[in-house]
mmCIF file of C-alpha atoms and ligand atoms in Angstrom:
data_model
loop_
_atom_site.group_PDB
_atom_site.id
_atom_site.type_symbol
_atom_site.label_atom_id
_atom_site.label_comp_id
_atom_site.label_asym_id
_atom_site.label_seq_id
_atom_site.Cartn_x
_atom_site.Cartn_y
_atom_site.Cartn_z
ATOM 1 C CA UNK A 1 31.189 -13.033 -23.091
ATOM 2 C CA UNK A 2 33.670 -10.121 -23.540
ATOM 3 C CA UNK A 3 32.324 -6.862 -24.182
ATOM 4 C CA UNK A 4 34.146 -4.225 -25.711
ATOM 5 C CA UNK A 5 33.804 -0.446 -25.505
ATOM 6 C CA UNK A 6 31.119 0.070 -28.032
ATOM 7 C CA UNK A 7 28.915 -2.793 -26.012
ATOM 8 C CA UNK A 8 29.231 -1.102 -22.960
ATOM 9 C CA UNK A 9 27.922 1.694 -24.100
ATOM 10 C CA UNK A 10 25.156 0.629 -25.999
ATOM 11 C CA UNK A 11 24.375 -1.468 -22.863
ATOM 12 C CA UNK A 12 24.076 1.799 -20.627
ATOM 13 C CA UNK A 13 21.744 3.528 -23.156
ATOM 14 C CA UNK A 14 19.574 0.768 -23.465
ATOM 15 C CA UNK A 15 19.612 0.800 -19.563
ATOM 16 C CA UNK A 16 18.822 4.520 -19.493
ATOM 17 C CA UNK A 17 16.157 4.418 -22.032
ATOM 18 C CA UNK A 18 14.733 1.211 -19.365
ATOM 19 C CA UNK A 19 15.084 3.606 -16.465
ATOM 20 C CA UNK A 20 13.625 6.586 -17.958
ATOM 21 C CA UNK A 21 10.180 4.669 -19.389
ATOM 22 C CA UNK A 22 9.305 3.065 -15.710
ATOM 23 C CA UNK A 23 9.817 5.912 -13.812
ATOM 24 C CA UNK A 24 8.186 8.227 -16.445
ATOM 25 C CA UNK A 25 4.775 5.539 -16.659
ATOM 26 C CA UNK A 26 4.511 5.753 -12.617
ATOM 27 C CA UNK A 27 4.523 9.654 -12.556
ATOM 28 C CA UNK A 28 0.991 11.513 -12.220
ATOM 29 C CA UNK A 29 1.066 14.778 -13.466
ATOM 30 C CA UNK A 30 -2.442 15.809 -12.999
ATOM 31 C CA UNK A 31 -3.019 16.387 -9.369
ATOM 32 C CA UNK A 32 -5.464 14.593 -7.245
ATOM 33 C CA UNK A 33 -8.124 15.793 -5.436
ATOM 34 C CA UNK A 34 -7.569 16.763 -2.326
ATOM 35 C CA UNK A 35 -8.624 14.335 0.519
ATOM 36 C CA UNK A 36 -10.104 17.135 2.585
ATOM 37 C CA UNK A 37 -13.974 17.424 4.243
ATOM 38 C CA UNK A 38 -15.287 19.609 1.108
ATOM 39 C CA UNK A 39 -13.559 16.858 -1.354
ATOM 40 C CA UNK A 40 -14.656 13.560 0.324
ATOM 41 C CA UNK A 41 -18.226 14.291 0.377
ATOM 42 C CA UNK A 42 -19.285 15.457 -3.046
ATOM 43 C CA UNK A 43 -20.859 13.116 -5.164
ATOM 44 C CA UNK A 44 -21.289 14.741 -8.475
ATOM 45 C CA UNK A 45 -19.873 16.480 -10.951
ATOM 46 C CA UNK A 46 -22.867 19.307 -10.910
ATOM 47 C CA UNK A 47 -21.158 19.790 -7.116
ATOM 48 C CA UNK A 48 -17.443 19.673 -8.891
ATOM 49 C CA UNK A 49 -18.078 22.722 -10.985
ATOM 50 C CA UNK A 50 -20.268 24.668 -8.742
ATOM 51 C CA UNK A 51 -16.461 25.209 -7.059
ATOM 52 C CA UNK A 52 -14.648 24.670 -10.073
ATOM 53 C CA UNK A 53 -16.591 26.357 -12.968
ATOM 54 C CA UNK A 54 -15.861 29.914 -14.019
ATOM 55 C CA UNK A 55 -17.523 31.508 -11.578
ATOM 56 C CA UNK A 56 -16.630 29.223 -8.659
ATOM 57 C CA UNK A 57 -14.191 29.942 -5.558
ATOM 58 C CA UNK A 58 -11.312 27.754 -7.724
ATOM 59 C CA UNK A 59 -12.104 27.942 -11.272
ATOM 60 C CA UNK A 60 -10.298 25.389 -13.397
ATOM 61 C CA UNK A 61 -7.660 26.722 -15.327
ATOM 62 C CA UNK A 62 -8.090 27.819 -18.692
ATOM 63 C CA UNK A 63 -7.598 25.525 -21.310
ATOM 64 C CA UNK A 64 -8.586 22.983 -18.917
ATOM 65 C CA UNK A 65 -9.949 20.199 -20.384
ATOM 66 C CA UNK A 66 -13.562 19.791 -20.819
ATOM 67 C CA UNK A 67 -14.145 16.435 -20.043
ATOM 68 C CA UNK A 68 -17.067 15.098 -17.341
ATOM 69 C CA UNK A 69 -14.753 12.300 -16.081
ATOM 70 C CA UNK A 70 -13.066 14.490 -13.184
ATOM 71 C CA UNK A 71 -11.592 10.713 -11.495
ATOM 72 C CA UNK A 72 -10.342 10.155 -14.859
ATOM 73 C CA UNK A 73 -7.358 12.205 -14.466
ATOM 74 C CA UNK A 74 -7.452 13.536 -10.877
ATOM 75 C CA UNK A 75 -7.290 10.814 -7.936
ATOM 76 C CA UNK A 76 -10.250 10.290 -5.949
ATOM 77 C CA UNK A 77 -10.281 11.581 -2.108
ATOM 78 C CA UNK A 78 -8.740 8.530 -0.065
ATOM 79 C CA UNK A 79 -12.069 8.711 2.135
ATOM 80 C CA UNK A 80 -14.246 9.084 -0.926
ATOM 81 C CA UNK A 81 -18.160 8.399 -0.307
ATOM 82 C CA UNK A 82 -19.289 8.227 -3.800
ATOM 83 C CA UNK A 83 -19.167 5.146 -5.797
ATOM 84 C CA UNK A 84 -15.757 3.741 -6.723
ATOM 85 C CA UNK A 85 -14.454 5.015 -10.083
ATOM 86 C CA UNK A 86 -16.274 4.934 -13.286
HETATM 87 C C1 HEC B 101 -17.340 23.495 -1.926
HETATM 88 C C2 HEC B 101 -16.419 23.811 -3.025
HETATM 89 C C3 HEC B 101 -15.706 22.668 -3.754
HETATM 90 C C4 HEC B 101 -16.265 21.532 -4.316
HETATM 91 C C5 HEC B 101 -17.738 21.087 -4.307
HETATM 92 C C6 HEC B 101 -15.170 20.837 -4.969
HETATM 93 N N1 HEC B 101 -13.991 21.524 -4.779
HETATM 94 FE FE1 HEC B 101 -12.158 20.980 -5.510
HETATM 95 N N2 HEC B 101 -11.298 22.573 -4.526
HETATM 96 C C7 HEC B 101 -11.970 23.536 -3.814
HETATM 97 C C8 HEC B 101 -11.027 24.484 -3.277
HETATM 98 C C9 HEC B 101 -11.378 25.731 -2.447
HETATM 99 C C10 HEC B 101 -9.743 24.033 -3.693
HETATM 100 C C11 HEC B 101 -8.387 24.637 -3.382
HETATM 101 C C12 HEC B 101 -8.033 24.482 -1.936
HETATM 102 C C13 HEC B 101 -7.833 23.054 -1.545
HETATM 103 O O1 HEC B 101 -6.798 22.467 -1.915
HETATM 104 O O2 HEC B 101 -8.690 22.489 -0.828
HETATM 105 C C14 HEC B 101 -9.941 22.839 -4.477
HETATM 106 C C15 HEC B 101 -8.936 22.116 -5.092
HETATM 107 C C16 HEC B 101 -9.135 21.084 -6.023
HETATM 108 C C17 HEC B 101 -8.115 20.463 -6.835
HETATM 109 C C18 HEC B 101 -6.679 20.865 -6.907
HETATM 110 C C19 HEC B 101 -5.878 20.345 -5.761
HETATM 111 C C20 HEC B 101 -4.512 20.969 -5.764
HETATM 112 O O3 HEC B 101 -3.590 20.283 -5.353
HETATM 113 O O4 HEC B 101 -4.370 22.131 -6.164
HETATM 114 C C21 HEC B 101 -8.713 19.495 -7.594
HETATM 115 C C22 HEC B 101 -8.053 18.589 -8.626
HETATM 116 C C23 HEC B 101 -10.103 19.498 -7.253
HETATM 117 N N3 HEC B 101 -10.339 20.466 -6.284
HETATM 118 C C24 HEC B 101 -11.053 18.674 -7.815
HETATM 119 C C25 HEC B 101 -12.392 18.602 -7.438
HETATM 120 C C26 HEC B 101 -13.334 17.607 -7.930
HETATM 121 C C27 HEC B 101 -13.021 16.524 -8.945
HETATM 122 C C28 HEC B 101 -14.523 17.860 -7.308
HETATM 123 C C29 HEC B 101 -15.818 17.057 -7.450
HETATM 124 C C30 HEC B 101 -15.710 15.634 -7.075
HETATM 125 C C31 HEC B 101 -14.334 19.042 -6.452
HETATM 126 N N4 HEC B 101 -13.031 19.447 -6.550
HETATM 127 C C32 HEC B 101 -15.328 19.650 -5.690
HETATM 128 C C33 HEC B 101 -13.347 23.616 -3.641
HETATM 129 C C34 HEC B 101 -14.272 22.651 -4.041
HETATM 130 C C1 HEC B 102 -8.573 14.687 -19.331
HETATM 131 C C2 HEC B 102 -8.019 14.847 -18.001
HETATM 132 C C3 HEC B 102 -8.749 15.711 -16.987
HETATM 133 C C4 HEC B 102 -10.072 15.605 -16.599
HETATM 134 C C5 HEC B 102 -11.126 14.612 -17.053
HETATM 135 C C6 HEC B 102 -10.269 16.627 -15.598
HETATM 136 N N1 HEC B 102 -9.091 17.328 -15.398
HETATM 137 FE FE1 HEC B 102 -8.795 18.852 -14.072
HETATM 138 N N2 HEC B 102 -6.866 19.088 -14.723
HETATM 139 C C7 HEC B 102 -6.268 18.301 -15.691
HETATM 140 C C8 HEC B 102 -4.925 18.805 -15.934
HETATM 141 C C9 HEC B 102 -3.923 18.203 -16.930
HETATM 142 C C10 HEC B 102 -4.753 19.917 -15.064
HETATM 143 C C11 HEC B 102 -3.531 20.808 -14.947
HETATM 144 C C12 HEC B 102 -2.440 20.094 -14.192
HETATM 145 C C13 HEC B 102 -2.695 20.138 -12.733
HETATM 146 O O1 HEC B 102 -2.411 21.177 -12.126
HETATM 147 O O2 HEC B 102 -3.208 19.161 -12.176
HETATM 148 C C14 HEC B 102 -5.990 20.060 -14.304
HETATM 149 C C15 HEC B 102 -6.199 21.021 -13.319
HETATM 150 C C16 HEC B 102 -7.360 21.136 -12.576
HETATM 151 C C17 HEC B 102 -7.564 22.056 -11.472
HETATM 152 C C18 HEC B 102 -6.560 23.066 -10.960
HETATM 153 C C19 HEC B 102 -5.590 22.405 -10.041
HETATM 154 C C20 HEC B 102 -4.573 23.409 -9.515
HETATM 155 O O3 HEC B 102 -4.686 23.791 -8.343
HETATM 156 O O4 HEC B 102 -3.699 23.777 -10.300
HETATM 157 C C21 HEC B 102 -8.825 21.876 -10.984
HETATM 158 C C22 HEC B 102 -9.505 22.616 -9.847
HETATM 159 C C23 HEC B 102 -9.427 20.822 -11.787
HETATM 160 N N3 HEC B 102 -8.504 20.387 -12.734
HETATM 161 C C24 HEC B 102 -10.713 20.347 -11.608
HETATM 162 C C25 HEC B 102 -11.330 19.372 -12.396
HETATM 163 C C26 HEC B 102 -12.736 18.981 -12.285
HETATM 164 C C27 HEC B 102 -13.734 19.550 -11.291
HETATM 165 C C28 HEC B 102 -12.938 18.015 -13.237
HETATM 166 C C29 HEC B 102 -14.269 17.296 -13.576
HETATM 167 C C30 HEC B 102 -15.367 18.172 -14.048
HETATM 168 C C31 HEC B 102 -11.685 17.797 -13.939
HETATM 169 N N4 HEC B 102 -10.736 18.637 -13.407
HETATM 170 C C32 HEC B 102 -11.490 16.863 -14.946
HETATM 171 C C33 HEC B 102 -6.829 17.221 -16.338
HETATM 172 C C34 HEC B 102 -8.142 16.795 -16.230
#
């Protein structure tokens, strides 16, 4: 098979467009809870916000979503106690 300019080219996009999709699907944004003493040990999400409500020592930030799930988006503690992600 010869390929000419315009195949070349087209081959490198579709490449790209390859690259960019598997690197982009592997990438967390949200950042995971930290695998620290306070994080490991704390069970529920009543224990969550009492740290991270408004009035805790680090609120979420605003516009945070409101969602219960907290292991939904942020990655459980390595040494977690609790139960293993719902
Ligand atoms: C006793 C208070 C306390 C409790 C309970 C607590 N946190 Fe935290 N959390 C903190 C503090 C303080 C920080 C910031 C300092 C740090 O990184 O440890 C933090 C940081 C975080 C961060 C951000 C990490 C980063 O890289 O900035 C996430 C996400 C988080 N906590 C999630 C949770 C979740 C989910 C729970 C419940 C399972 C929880 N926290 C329970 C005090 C708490
Ligand atoms: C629907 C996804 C989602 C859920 C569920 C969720 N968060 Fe977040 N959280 C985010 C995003 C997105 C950010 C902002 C990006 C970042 O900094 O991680 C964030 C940021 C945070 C931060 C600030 C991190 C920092 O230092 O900038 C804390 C603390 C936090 N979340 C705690 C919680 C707690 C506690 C729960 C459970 C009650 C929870 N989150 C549930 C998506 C979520």
């Amino acid at each position: 098979m010869k390929l000419n300019k315009r195949d070349t080219i087209f081959l490198l996009i579709v490449a790209g467009v390859i690259i960019f999709l598997t690197v982009g699907a592997t990438e967390r944004t949200t950042k995971s809870v930290p695998d620290n003493d306070t994080h490991k040990n704390v069970t529920s999400r009543a224990q969550c916000m009492a740290c991270h409500g408004v009035e805790g020592v680090k609120p979420q930030p605003l516009g945070h979503p409101k969602a219960n799930q907290c292991f939904q988006c942020h990655t459980q503690p390595e040494h977690w106690v609790g139960s293993s992600k719902k």
